[in-house]
JSON list of C-alpha atoms in Angstrom, two decimals:
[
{"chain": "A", "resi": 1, "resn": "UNK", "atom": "CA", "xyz": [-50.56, 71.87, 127.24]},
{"chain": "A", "resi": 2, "resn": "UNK", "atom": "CA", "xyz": [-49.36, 69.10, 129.42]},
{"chain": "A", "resi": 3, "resn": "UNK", "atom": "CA", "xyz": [-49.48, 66.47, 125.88]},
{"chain": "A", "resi": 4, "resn": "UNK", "atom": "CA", "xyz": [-47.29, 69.06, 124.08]},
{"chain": "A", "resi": 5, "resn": "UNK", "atom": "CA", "xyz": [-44.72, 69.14, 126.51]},
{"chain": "A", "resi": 6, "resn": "UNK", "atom": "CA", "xyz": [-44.65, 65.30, 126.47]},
{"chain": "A", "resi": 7, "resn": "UNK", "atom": "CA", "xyz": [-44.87, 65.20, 122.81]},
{"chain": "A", "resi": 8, "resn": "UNK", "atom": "CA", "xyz": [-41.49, 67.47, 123.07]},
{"chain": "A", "resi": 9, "resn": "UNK", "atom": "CA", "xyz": [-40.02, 65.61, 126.02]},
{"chain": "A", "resi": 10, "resn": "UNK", "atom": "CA", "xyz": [-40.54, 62.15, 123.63]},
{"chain": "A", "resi": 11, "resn": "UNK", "atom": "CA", "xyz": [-39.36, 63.75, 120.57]},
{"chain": "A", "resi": 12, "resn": "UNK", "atom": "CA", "xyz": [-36.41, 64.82, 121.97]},
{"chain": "A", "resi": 13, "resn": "UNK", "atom": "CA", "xyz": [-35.21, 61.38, 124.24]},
{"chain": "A", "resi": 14, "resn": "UNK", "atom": "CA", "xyz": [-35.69, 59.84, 120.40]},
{"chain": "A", "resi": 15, "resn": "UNK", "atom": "CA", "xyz": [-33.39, 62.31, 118.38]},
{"chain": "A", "resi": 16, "resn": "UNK", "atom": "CA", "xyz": [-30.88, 61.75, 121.65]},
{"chain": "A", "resi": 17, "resn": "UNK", "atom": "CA", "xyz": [-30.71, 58.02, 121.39]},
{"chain": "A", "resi": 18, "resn": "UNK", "atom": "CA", "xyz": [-30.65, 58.05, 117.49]},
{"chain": "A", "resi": 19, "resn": "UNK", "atom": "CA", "xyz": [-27.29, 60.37, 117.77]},
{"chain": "A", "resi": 20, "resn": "UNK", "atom": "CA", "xyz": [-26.15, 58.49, 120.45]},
{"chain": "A", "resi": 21, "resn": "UNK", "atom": "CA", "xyz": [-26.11, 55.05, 118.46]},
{"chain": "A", "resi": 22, "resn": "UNK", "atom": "CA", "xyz": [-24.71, 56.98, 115.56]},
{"chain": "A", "resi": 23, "resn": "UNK", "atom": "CA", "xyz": [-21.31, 56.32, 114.82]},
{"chain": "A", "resi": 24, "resn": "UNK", "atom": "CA", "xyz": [-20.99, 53.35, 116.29]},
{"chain": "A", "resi": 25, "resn": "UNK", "atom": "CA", "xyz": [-20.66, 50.43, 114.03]},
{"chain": "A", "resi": 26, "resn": "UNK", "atom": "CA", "xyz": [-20.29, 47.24, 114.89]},
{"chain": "A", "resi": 27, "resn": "UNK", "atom": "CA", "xyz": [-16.99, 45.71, 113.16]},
{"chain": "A", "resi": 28, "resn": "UNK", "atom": "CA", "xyz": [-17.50, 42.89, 110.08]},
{"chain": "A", "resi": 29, "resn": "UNK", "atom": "CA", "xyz": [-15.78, 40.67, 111.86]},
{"chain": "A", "resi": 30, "resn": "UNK", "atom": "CA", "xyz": [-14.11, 39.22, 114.94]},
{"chain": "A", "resi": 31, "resn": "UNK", "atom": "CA", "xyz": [-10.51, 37.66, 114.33]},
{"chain": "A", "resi": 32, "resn": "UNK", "atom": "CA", "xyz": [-12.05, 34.54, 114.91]},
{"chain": "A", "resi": 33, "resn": "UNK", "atom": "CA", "xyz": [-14.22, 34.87, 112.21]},
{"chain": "A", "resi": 34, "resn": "UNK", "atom": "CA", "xyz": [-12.11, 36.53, 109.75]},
{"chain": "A", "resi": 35, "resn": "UNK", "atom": "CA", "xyz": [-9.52, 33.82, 109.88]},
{"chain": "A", "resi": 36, "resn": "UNK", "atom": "CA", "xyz": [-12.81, 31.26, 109.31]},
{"chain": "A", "resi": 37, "resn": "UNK", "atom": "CA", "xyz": [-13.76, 33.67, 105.89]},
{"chain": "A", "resi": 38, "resn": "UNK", "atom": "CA", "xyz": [-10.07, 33.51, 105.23]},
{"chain": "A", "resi": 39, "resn": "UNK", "atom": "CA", "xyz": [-9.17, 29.88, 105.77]},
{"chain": "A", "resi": 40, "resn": "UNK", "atom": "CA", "xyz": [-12.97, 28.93, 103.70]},
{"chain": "A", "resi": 41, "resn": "UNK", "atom": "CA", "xyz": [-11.59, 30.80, 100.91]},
{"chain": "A", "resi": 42, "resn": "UNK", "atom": "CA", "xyz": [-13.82, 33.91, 101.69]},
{"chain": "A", "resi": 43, "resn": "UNK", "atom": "CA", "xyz": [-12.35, 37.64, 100.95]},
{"chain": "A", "resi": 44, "resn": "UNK", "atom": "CA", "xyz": [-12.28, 40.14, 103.65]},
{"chain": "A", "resi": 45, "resn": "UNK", "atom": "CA", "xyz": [-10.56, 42.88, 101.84]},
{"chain": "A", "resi": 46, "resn": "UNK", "atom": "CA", "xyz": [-12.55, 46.68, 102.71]},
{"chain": "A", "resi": 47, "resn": "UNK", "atom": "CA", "xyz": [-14.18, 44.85, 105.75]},
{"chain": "A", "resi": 48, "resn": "UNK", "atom": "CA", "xyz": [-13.49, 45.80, 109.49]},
{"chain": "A", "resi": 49, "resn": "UNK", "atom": "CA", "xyz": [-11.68, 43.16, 111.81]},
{"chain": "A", "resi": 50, "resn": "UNK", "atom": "CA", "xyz": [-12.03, 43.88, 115.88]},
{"chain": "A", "resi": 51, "resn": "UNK", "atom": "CA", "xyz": [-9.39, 41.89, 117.63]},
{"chain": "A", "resi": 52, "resn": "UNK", "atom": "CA", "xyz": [-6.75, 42.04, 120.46]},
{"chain": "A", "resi": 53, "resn": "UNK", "atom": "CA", "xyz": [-3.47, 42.16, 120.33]},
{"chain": "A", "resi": 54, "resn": "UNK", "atom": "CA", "xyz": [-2.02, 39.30, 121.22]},
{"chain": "A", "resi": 55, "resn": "UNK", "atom": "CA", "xyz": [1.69, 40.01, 120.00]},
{"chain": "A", "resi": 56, "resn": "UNK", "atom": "CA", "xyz": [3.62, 42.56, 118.69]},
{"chain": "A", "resi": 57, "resn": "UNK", "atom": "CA", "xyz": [6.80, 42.54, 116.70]},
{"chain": "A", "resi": 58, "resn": "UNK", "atom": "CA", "xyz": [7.61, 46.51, 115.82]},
{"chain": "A", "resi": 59, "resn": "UNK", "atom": "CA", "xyz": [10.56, 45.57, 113.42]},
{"chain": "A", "resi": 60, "resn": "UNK", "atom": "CA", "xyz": [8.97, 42.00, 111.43]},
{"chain": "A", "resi": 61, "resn": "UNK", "atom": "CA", "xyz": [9.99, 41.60, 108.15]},
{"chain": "A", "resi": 62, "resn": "UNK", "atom": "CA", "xyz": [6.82, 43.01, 107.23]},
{"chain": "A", "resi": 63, "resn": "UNK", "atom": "CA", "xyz": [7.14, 46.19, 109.08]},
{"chain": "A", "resi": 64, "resn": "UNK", "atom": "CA", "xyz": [4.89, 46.50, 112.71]},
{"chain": "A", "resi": 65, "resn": "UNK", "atom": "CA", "xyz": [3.18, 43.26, 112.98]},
{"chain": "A", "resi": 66, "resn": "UNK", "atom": "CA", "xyz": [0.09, 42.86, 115.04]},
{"chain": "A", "resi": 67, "resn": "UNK", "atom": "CA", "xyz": [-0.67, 39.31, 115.34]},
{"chain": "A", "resi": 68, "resn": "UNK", "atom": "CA", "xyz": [-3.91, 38.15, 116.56]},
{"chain": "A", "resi": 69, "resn": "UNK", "atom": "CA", "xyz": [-5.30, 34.17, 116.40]},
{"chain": "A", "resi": 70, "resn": "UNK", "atom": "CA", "xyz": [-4.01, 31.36, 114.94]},
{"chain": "A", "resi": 71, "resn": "UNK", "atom": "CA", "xyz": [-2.28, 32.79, 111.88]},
{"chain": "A", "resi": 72, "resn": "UNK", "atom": "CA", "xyz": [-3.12, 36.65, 111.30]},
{"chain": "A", "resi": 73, "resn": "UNK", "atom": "CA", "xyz": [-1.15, 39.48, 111.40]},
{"chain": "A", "resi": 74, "resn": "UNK", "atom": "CA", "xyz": [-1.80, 42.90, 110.86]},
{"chain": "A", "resi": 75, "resn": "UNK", "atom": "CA", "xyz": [0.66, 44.40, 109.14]},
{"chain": "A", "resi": 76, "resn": "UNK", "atom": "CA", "xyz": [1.73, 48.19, 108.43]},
{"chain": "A", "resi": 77, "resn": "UNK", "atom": "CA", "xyz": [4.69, 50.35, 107.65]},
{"chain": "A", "resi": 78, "resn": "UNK", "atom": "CA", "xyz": [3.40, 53.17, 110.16]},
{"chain": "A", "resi": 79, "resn": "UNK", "atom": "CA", "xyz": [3.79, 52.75, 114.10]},
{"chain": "A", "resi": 80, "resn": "UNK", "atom": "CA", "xyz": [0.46, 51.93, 115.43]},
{"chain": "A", "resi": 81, "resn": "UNK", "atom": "CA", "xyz": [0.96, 53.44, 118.83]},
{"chain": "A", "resi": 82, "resn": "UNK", "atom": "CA", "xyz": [-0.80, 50.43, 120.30]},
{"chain": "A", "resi": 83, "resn": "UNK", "atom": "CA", "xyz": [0.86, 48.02, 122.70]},
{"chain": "A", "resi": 84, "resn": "UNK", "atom": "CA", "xyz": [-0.13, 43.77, 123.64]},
{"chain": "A", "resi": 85, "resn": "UNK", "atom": "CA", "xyz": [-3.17, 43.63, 125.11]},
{"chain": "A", "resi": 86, "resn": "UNK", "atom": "CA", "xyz": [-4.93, 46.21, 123.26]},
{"chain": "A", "resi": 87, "resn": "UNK", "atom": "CA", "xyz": [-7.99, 45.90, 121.58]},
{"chain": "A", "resi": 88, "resn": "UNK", "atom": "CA", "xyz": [-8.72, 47.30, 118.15]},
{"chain": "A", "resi": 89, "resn": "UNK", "atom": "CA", "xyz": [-10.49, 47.55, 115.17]},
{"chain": "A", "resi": 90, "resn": "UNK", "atom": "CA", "xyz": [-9.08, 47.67, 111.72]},
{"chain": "A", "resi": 91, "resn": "UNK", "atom": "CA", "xyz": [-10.32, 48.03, 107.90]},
{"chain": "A", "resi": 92, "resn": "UNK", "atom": "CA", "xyz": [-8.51, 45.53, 105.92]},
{"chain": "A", "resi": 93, "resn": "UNK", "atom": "CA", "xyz": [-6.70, 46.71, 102.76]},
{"chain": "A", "resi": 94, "resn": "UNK", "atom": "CA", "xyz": [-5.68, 43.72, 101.57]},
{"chain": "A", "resi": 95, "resn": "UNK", "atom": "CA", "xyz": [-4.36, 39.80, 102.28]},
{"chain": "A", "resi": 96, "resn": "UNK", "atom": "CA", "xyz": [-2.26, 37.44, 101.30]},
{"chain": "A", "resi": 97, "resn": "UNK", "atom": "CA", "xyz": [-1.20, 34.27, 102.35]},
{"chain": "A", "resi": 98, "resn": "UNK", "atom": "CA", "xyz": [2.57, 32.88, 103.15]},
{"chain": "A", "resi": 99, "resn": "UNK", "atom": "CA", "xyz": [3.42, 30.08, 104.46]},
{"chain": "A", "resi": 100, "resn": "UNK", "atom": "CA", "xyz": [0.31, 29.19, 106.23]},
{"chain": "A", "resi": 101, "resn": "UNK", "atom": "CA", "xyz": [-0.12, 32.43, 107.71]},
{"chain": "A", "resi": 102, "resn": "UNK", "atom": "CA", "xyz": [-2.01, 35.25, 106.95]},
{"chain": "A", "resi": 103, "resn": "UNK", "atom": "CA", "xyz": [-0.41, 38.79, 106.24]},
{"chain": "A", "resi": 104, "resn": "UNK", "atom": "CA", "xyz": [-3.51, 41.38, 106.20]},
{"chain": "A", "resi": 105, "resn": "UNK", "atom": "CA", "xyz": [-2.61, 45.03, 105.79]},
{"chain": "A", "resi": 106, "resn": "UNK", "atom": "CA", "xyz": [-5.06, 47.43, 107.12]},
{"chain": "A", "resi": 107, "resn": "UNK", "atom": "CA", "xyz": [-6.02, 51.07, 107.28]},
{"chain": "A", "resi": 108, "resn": "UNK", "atom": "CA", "xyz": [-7.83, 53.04, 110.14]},
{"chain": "A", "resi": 109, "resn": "UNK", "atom": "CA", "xyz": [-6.77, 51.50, 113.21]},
{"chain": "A", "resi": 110, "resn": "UNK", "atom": "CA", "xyz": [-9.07, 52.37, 116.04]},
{"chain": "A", "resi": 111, "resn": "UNK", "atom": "CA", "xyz": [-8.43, 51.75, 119.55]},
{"chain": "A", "resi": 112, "resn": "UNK", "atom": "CA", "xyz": [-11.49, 50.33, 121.73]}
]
């Protein structure tokens, strides 16, 4: 009896820690290493950046602009309710370059 109820106690700690790590993904990339892909020619579009925000324009020509690194910013028409400092992880729609900077927008901001 006592080997059942271990065999139980074991099978469930294992379907706990395999929920558990469910769900969370580790992002693509870091903004470090995007802007490497980038700047190599690589593309990034439909991967997931991780970054902090290290400025934030709400009215840039581009609409909100989270900028990040050397040259990235993160660019979207909604407000995305997070402030300088924050850290984040986005799925990148789509980039282009201008003017030696790179204008990324993204979908699915989450907030670490």
């Amino acid at each position: 009896m006592n080997k059942k109820k271990l065999f139980l106690l074991i099978l469930s700690l294992s379907c706990l820690f395999m929920l558990a790590s469910c769900g969370q993904k580790k992002p693509d990339y870091t903004a470090k290493e995007a802007e490497t892909a980038l700047n190599n020619g690589d593309k990034i579009d439909g991967k997931t950046v991780s970054f902090t925000v290290t400025d934030y324009s709400p009215n840039s020509a581009f609409g909100y602009n989270l900028m990040t690194g050397k040259d990235l910013n993160f660019v979207s028409s909604d407000n995305p309710g997070v402030k300088k400092g924050a850290k984040v992880i986005v799925k990148v729609k789509e980039v282009k370059s201008l003017m030696g900077s790179w204008i990324i927008t993204y979908e699915d901001l989450k907030e670490e």
